[in-house]
Coordinates of C-alpha atoms in Angstrom, one line a residue:
Chain A
M3 CA 0.0 0.0 0.0
K4 CA 2.8 2.3 0.9
L5 CA 4.5 1.4 -2.4
L6 CA 1.3 2.3 -4.2
T7 CA 1.2 5.7 -2.5
V8 CA 4.7 6.4 -3.4
C9 CA 4.1 5.4 -7.0
T10 CA 1.0 7.5 -7.2
V11 CA 2.9 10.5 -6.0
M12 CA 5.7 9.8 -8.4
L13 CA 3.3 9.5 -11.3
A14 CA 1.6 12.7 -10.4
A15 CA 4.9 14.5 -10.4
L16 CA 6.1 13.0 -13.7
A17 CA 6.5 15.2 -16.6
V18 CA 4.2 13.9 -19.3
A19 CA 4.5 14.8 -22.9
M20 CA 1.4 16.6 -24.1
P21 CA 0.7 17.9 -27.6
A22 CA 1.0 21.7 -27.4
F23 CA 2.4 23.6 -30.3
A24 CA 3.8 23.1 -33.8
T25 CA 7.4 23.9 -34.7
C26 CA 9.5 23.4 -37.8
T27 CA 12.0 20.6 -37.5
T28 CA 13.9 19.5 -40.5
P29 CA 13.2 21.6 -43.6
E30 CA 13.3 20.1 -47.0
F31 CA 14.1 21.7 -50.3
L32 CA 11.0 22.3 -52.4
L33 CA 12.1 24.6 -55.3
D34 CA 14.7 27.0 -56.5
L35 CA 13.6 30.1 -58.4
N36 CA 14.8 33.2 -60.1
G37 CA 13.2 36.1 -62.0
F38 CA 12.3 39.7 -61.7
D39 CA 10.0 41.8 -59.6
Y40 CA 8.1 45.1 -59.9
T41 CA 5.6 47.3 -58.2
F42 CA 2.2 48.0 -59.7
P43 CA 0.5 50.3 -60.6
V44 CA 3.1 52.7 -59.3
P45 CA 6.3 51.4 -60.8
G46 CA 9.9 51.8 -59.7
G47 CA 9.9 49.9 -56.4
D48 CA 7.6 52.4 -54.7
F49 CA 6.7 50.0 -51.9
A50 CA 5.1 52.7 -49.8
A51 CA 2.7 54.0 -52.4
P52 CA -0.9 53.6 -51.3
N53 CA -2.6 50.6 -52.6
N54 CA 0.5 49.6 -54.6
Y55 CA 1.2 45.9 -55.2
Y56 CA 4.5 44.1 -55.1
E57 CA 4.6 41.5 -57.8
A58 CA 7.3 39.0 -58.9
V59 CA 7.5 36.6 -61.9
G60 CA 10.1 34.1 -63.0
E61 CA 11.1 30.6 -63.6
I62 CA 11.4 27.6 -61.4
V63 CA 15.0 26.3 -62.0
A64 CA 15.0 23.3 -59.8
V65 CA 12.4 21.3 -57.8
N66 CA 12.4 18.5 -55.3
P67 CA 11.0 15.6 -57.3
L68 CA 9.6 14.0 -54.2
Y69 CA 7.0 16.8 -54.1
I70 CA 6.8 18.3 -57.6
T71 CA 6.5 16.2 -60.6
T72 CA 7.9 17.7 -63.8
T73 CA 7.5 16.8 -67.4
G74 CA 10.5 17.3 -69.7
G75 CA 10.0 20.2 -72.1
N76 CA 7.4 21.9 -70.0
E77 CA 8.0 25.3 -68.5
Y78 CA 7.6 26.0 -64.8
T79 CA 7.0 29.5 -63.6
F80 CA 5.9 31.4 -60.6
Y81 CA 4.0 34.5 -59.7
V82 CA 3.8 36.5 -56.5
L83 CA 1.1 39.1 -55.9
S84 CA 1.2 40.9 -52.6
D85 CA -1.6 42.0 -50.5
F86 CA -1.7 45.7 -49.7
L87 CA 1.0 47.1 -47.5
A88 CA 0.3 46.8 -43.8
T89 CA 3.3 48.6 -42.2
A90 CA 6.4 50.4 -43.4
D91 CA 9.3 51.1 -41.0
T92 CA 12.8 52.4 -41.3
V93 CA 15.4 50.7 -39.1
F94 CA 19.0 51.8 -39.5
N95 CA 19.3 52.2 -43.3
F96 CA 16.7 49.6 -44.1
G97 CA 13.1 49.9 -45.1
I98 CA 10.9 47.1 -43.8
F99 CA 7.6 46.6 -45.5
S100 CA 5.1 44.2 -44.1
Y101 CA 2.1 43.2 -46.1
Q102 CA -1.4 42.3 -45.1
P103 CA -2.1 38.5 -44.8
N104 CA -3.3 37.5 -48.2
S105 CA -0.2 37.7 -50.5
F106 CA -0.5 35.0 -53.2
V107 CA 2.1 32.6 -54.5
G108 CA 1.4 30.4 -57.5
I109 CA 3.6 27.8 -59.3
Y110 CA 2.5 27.0 -62.9
E111 CA 3.3 24.4 -65.5
D112 CA 2.9 25.3 -69.1
A113 CA 3.5 23.1 -72.2
G114 CA 2.8 25.9 -74.6
T115 CA 3.8 29.5 -74.7
A116 CA 7.2 30.6 -73.5
F117 CA 7.3 33.2 -70.8
D118 CA 8.4 36.7 -71.7
Y119 CA 9.3 39.4 -69.2
G120 CA 8.9 42.3 -71.6
T121 CA 9.3 45.7 -70.1
S122 CA 7.3 48.0 -67.9
P123 CA 5.1 45.4 -66.2
Q124 CA 2.3 44.8 -66.0
N125 CA 2.4 44.3 -69.8
A126 CA 1.1 42.1 -72.5
T127 CA 3.2 39.1 -71.3
T128 CA 3.7 39.8 -67.6
P129 CA 2.2 38.3 -65.6
G130 CA 0.2 36.6 -68.4
S131 CA 2.9 34.4 -69.8
F132 CA 3.9 33.3 -66.3
V133 CA 0.4 32.3 -65.1
D134 CA -0.9 30.4 -68.2
G135 CA -1.0 26.7 -68.1
T136 CA -1.8 24.7 -65.0
L137 CA -1.6 26.0 -61.5
I138 CA 0.3 23.2 -59.8
L139 CA 0.7 24.9 -56.4
G140 CA -1.1 27.9 -55.1
G141 CA -1.0 29.4 -51.6
I142 CA -1.2 32.4 -49.4
M143 CA 1.7 34.1 -47.7
P144 CA 0.2 35.6 -44.5
D145 CA 3.4 37.3 -43.3
M146 CA 5.2 38.6 -46.4
V147 CA 8.0 41.1 -45.7
V148 CA 10.1 43.0 -48.1
T149 CA 13.3 44.5 -46.7
V150 CA 15.2 47.2 -48.7
D151 CA 18.7 48.3 -48.0
L152 CA 18.3 52.0 -48.6
N153 CA 22.0 52.5 -49.4
T154 CA 22.5 49.8 -51.9
L155 CA 18.8 49.4 -53.0
N156 CA 19.2 45.7 -52.8
G157 CA 16.7 43.7 -50.7
S158 CA 15.0 40.5 -49.7
I159 CA 11.5 39.0 -49.7
Q160 CA 10.5 36.4 -47.1
G161 CA 7.5 34.8 -45.7
S162 CA 5.8 31.5 -45.0
V163 CA 3.4 30.0 -47.6
V164 CA 0.3 28.0 -46.8
W165 CA -0.4 26.0 -49.9
S166 CA -4.1 25.5 -50.5
S167 CA -4.6 24.7 -54.2
G168 CA -3.0 23.3 -57.3
S169 CA -2.9 20.1 -59.2
Q170 CA 0.0 18.9 -57.2
L171 CA -1.1 20.0 -53.8
G172 CA -1.7 16.4 -52.9
N173 CA 2.0 15.6 -53.4
L174 CA 2.9 17.7 -50.4
P175 CA 3.0 16.0 -47.0
A176 CA 0.4 17.0 -44.5
N177 CA 1.2 19.4 -41.7
T178 CA 3.9 21.4 -43.4
S179 CA 4.6 25.1 -43.9
T180 CA 6.8 26.5 -46.6
Q181 CA 9.4 29.1 -46.1
F182 CA 9.9 31.5 -49.0
S183 CA 13.3 33.3 -49.1
V184 CA 14.4 35.5 -52.0
I185 CA 17.0 38.2 -52.5
G186 CA 16.6 41.1 -54.9
T187 CA 19.4 43.0 -56.6
D188 CA 19.5 45.8 -58.9
A189 CA 21.6 44.0 -61.4
F190 CA 22.6 44.9 -65.0
G191 CA 20.2 42.4 -66.4
V192 CA 17.0 43.8 -65.0
P193 CA 14.6 44.6 -67.8
A194 CA 13.3 48.2 -68.0
G195 CA 10.5 48.7 -65.6
Y196 CA 11.4 45.9 -63.3
V197 CA 13.0 46.5 -59.9
W198 CA 15.1 43.6 -58.9
D199 CA 16.7 40.5 -60.3
I200 CA 15.5 38.0 -57.7
D201 CA 17.0 34.7 -56.7
G202 CA 15.8 32.4 -54.0
E203 CA 14.1 29.3 -52.8
A204 CA 11.1 27.7 -51.0
N205 CA 11.6 25.0 -48.5
L206 CA 9.1 22.7 -47.0
C207 CA 9.0 22.7 -43.3
P208 CA 7.4 19.7 -41.7
L209 CA 5.7 20.7 -38.5
T210 CA 6.0 18.4 -35.5
T211 CA 3.9 18.8 -32.5
G212 CA 5.7 20.0 -29.5
T213 CA 5.1 18.9 -25.9
E214 CA 4.5 20.6 -22.6
E215 CA 4.9 19.2 -19.2
T216 CA 1.8 18.1 -17.2
T217 CA 0.7 15.6 -14.6
W218 CA -1.4 12.4 -14.8
G219 CA -3.9 14.2 -12.7
D220 CA -4.3 17.0 -15.2
I221 CA -4.6 14.4 -18.0
K222 CA -7.4 12.6 -16.0
K223 CA -9.1 15.9 -15.6
L224 CA -9.2 16.3 -19.4
F225 CA -11.2 13.1 -19.7
N226 CA -13.5 14.1 -16.8
E227 CA -14.5 17.4 -18.4
Chain B
M19 CA 33.4 73.1 -95.4
N20 CA 36.4 71.3 -96.8
R21 CA 38.4 72.9 -94.2
I22 CA 36.1 71.5 -91.5
V23 CA 36.3 68.0 -93.1
K24 CA 40.1 68.3 -93.3
S25 CA 40.3 69.3 -89.7
L26 CA 38.1 66.4 -88.6
S27 CA 40.1 64.0 -90.7
L28 CA 43.3 65.0 -89.0
L29 CA 41.7 64.6 -85.6
V30 CA 43.3 61.9 -83.6
I31 CA 40.5 60.0 -81.9
P32 CA 40.5 57.1 -79.5
F33 CA 39.1 54.1 -81.2
L34 CA 37.4 51.6 -78.9
F35 CA 38.4 48.0 -79.6
A36 CA 35.4 45.7 -79.7
G37 CA 35.5 43.8 -76.5
T38 CA 33.4 41.1 -75.0
S39 CA 30.2 42.5 -73.5
Y40 CA 28.2 40.8 -70.9
A41 CA 25.6 43.5 -70.5
G42 CA 22.4 41.8 -69.4
V43 CA 24.0 38.7 -68.1
D44 CA 22.2 37.2 -65.2
F45 CA 24.0 35.2 -62.5
I46 CA 27.4 34.3 -63.9
I47 CA 28.0 31.8 -61.1
D48 CA 25.1 30.4 -59.2
W49 CA 25.3 28.0 -56.3
G50 CA 21.5 27.8 -55.9
T51 CA 20.4 26.3 -52.6
N52 CA 23.8 24.6 -52.1
G53 CA 25.4 27.1 -49.8
K54 CA 26.3 26.9 -46.1
A55 CA 28.5 29.1 -43.9
S56 CA 30.3 28.8 -40.7
E57 CA 31.3 31.4 -38.1
P58 CA 32.7 29.9 -34.9
N59 CA 31.4 31.8 -31.8
Y60 CA 28.3 33.1 -33.7
N61 CA 25.1 33.2 -31.6
A62 CA 22.2 32.2 -33.7
G63 CA 19.8 32.7 -30.9
T64 CA 20.5 36.4 -30.7
H65 CA 21.7 36.7 -34.3
H66 CA 24.9 38.2 -32.9
S67 CA 28.3 38.1 -34.4
T68 CA 31.1 39.0 -32.1
A69 CA 33.8 41.2 -33.5
G70 CA 36.8 39.2 -34.6
N71 CA 34.7 36.1 -35.6
V72 CA 35.7 34.8 -39.0
L73 CA 33.1 33.8 -41.6
T74 CA 33.5 31.2 -44.3
V75 CA 30.9 30.4 -47.0
R76 CA 31.1 27.2 -49.1
G77 CA 28.9 26.4 -52.0
I78 CA 28.4 23.9 -54.8
I79 CA 27.8 25.6 -58.1
I80 CA 24.8 24.5 -59.9
G81 CA 25.4 26.4 -63.1
F82 CA 26.8 29.4 -65.0
A83 CA 24.8 32.0 -67.0
N84 CA 24.3 30.6 -70.5
N85 CA 25.1 34.0 -72.0
G86 CA 28.0 34.7 -69.5
P87 CA 31.7 34.2 -69.6
F88 CA 31.7 30.8 -68.0
A89 CA 28.9 29.3 -70.1
A90 CA 31.2 26.7 -71.7
L91 CA 31.6 25.1 -68.3
N92 CA 28.0 24.1 -68.1
G93 CA 27.4 20.4 -68.4
N94 CA 31.0 19.3 -68.8
G95 CA 30.7 16.9 -65.9
N96 CA 33.2 18.6 -63.7
E97 CA 32.3 19.8 -60.2
Y98 CA 32.6 23.5 -59.4
T99 CA 32.7 24.9 -55.9
V100 CA 33.1 28.3 -54.3
V101 CA 34.6 29.4 -51.1
L102 CA 34.3 32.8 -49.6
G103 CA 36.7 33.2 -46.6
N104 CA 38.8 35.4 -44.3
M105 CA 35.8 37.7 -43.6
T106 CA 36.3 39.1 -40.2
S107 CA 33.3 40.3 -38.2
L108 CA 33.2 43.9 -37.1
G109 CA 30.4 43.0 -34.7
S110 CA 26.6 43.1 -35.0
I111 CA 24.2 45.8 -34.3
H112 CA 20.5 45.1 -33.4
A113 CA 17.3 47.1 -33.6
F114 CA 14.1 45.2 -33.9
P115 CA 13.5 43.5 -36.2
L116 CA 16.9 43.9 -37.8
N117 CA 20.3 42.3 -37.0
L118 CA 23.2 43.7 -39.1
T119 CA 26.7 42.5 -39.3
S120 CA 29.6 43.9 -41.3
Y121 CA 32.8 42.2 -42.1
S122 CA 36.2 43.4 -43.1
G123 CA 38.5 41.7 -45.6
G124 CA 37.5 38.6 -47.4
E125 CA 38.6 36.6 -50.4
F126 CA 36.8 34.3 -52.8
W127 CA 38.0 31.2 -54.6
V128 CA 36.2 29.2 -57.4
Y129 CA 37.5 25.7 -58.0
E130 CA 37.0 23.1 -60.8
D131 CA 37.3 19.5 -59.9
D132 CA 37.5 17.1 -62.8
G133 CA 36.7 14.2 -60.5
S134 CA 40.1 13.5 -59.2
G135 CA 39.3 15.3 -56.0
A136 CA 36.8 14.5 -53.4
A137 CA 33.1 15.2 -54.1
A138 CA 32.0 18.3 -52.4
D139 CA 30.7 17.4 -49.0
F140 CA 29.9 20.0 -46.3
A141 CA 31.3 17.5 -43.7
N142 CA 34.6 17.7 -45.5
A143 CA 35.7 21.4 -45.9
G144 CA 38.7 20.4 -48.0
S145 CA 36.4 18.9 -50.6
F146 CA 35.5 22.5 -51.6
S147 CA 39.0 23.6 -52.3
D148 CA 40.5 20.7 -54.2
G149 CA 40.9 20.8 -57.9
T150 CA 42.0 23.8 -60.1
L151 CA 41.6 27.3 -58.8
I152 CA 39.8 29.0 -61.8
L153 CA 39.0 32.3 -60.2
H154 CA 40.2 34.2 -57.2
G155 CA 40.2 37.7 -55.8
P156 CA 39.3 39.9 -52.9
L157 CA 35.9 40.7 -51.4
S158 CA 34.8 44.0 -50.0
D159 CA 31.8 45.6 -48.3
V160 CA 30.7 42.2 -46.9
A161 CA 27.6 42.6 -44.9
T162 CA 24.7 40.5 -43.7
N163 CA 21.3 41.2 -42.3
I164 CA 18.7 39.1 -40.7
V165 CA 15.1 40.2 -40.1
D166 CA 13.5 38.5 -37.1
L167 CA 10.0 39.5 -36.5
G168 CA 9.6 37.2 -33.5
A169 CA 7.4 34.8 -35.5
G170 CA 8.0 32.7 -38.5
C171 CA 11.5 32.1 -39.8
P172 CA 14.1 34.8 -39.4
G173 CA 16.0 35.4 -42.6
G174 CA 17.8 38.0 -44.7
T175 CA 20.7 38.6 -47.1
F176 CA 24.4 38.3 -47.5
F177 CA 26.1 40.8 -49.7
A178 CA 29.7 41.3 -50.9
N179 CA 31.6 42.9 -53.8
W180 CA 34.1 40.7 -55.7
L181 CA 37.0 41.6 -57.9
A182 CA 38.7 39.0 -60.1
T183 CA 42.5 39.1 -59.9
D184 CA 43.8 35.7 -60.9
G185 CA 42.9 32.1 -61.5
S186 CA 43.2 29.8 -64.5
L187 CA 40.1 31.3 -66.1
F188 CA 40.8 34.9 -65.0
G189 CA 41.2 35.7 -68.7
L190 CA 37.4 35.3 -69.2
V191 CA 36.7 38.1 -66.7
P192 CA 40.0 40.1 -66.6
G193 CA 39.7 42.6 -63.8
C194 CA 36.0 42.3 -63.7
A195 CA 34.0 43.0 -60.6
G196 CA 30.5 42.5 -59.4
D197 CA 28.5 41.5 -56.4
I198 CA 27.6 38.3 -54.5
D199 CA 24.1 38.1 -53.2
A200 CA 22.6 35.4 -51.2
T201 CA 19.7 34.6 -49.0
W202 CA 20.9 34.3 -45.4
S203 CA 19.4 32.4 -42.5
D204 CA 20.8 31.2 -39.2
N205 CA 17.8 29.2 -38.2
G206 CA 17.1 25.6 -39.2
C207 CA 13.5 26.4 -39.9
T208 CA 14.4 27.8 -43.3
A209 CA 16.7 25.1 -44.6
V210 CA 18.9 22.4 -43.1
I211 CA 22.1 23.7 -41.5
P212 CA 24.5 20.8 -41.1
A213 CA 26.7 20.3 -38.1
G214 CA 29.7 22.6 -38.0
Y215 CA 27.8 25.3 -39.9
D216 CA 25.8 28.3 -38.8
F217 CA 24.0 29.6 -41.9
H218 CA 22.2 28.5 -45.0
C219 CA 22.5 30.6 -48.1
N220 CA 21.2 30.5 -51.7
G221 CA 23.2 32.8 -53.8
H222 CA 25.1 33.9 -56.9
Y223 CA 27.8 36.1 -58.4
G224 CA 26.5 39.0 -60.5
L225 CA 28.7 40.6 -63.0
G226 CA 29.0 44.4 -62.6
E227 CA 31.7 46.1 -64.5
C228 CA 34.8 45.0 -66.4
P229 CA 37.6 47.4 -67.0
P230 CA 37.3 49.6 -70.1
T231 CA 38.5 47.8 -73.2
A232 CA 41.8 48.9 -74.6
T233 CA 42.0 51.9 -76.9
E234 CA 44.5 53.1 -79.4
E235 CA 44.7 56.3 -81.1
S236 CA 43.7 56.5 -84.8
S237 CA 42.5 59.0 -87.4
W238 CA 39.2 59.2 -89.1
G239 CA 40.9 57.8 -92.1
G240 CA 42.1 54.8 -90.1
V241 CA 38.6 54.2 -88.9
K242 CA 37.2 54.5 -92.4
N243 CA 39.7 52.0 -93.6
L244 CA 38.3 49.5 -91.2
F245 CA 35.0 49.6 -93.0
R246 CA 36.6 49.0 -96.3

């Protein structure tokens, strides 16, 4: 009996793993991309203009075949369309632009027309030639941030993507988020009317459920409620 | 009128030799997602780099711009790697949500391995610097930034300027300069950071400017003769 009491006390004091929160554990490569970006309708990278959109188009240069199936000869492109600006701050010599939570990211497969950046987007081919074909992955970036070095005028775009549509959505493992990380540079090859030459990647981040400590007593309470 | 023509014809003018132009070239060297960096004594939790830390970046090149100076290297079966090293931290400064670090010094090396060396492996630092040194030079203005909003994955950029000074393929970009830009993350939620490394980076070399092409003095007559 004494032993039972001791055991009961011990059990009550034991730290028990309880599902509590989701964290990213081991990210996996999803895709590598490059292209160009622009602001619209006010051009020239005016991120702070009222009701101005940030947009980016380009090609997918590599994918993880575990999650995206490709067909030789087909063209794979992407399109990013921001939500409206939420906040704009200057820290040191950097402008930090956060967007409202419905920025769109789409990945497309096209067996027909070749993409064409043209100049001064939006134009006859941008974003049109990047969003034709089949949407294979589409999602929302609820936390998109553009950071601009106000000295060099280079920058970065980052956020997490929640995929919700596309013909290959089913290829993605459940319970993942995707981290979108891109740099932008004002390189020589930027077509007229675009802002940055962008280069980056998207990585899948499997979410595992974390734990919190509790007691057997608290667990029993859960079943009594 | 004749006098004017005569005067012009006697003018000695600099004639620009036709040189190789890479205007509009995209990323002349691209290591894609295959970049990792180490900085002993770096604190990823606070994104703080202590002054005096030494940063090294290693990358496996995935390709060269098809319209760039190294295009002929694409698809030849050799392995190409890049090392950026000897970058000494000047310390970090922090102001939410930014974390900025500047570095002094720095050099870059680009290697070609025809298969006789070890396959590039982040667990074997030497595997990135075996083979033939095809391009080398100093770095300048090295800086990183990481934006940490307190939610999601912190991330930012790596930036440096490069100047080609030597290497077996130096002749393809003689004295040329440009920038190196990369995504930059010190948190494993963006991409895997293997043991012994502190950062993941996806980046490339951009080609900025090459020295003016050589000139020689000539007369209008000499120029006209070229067209005959």
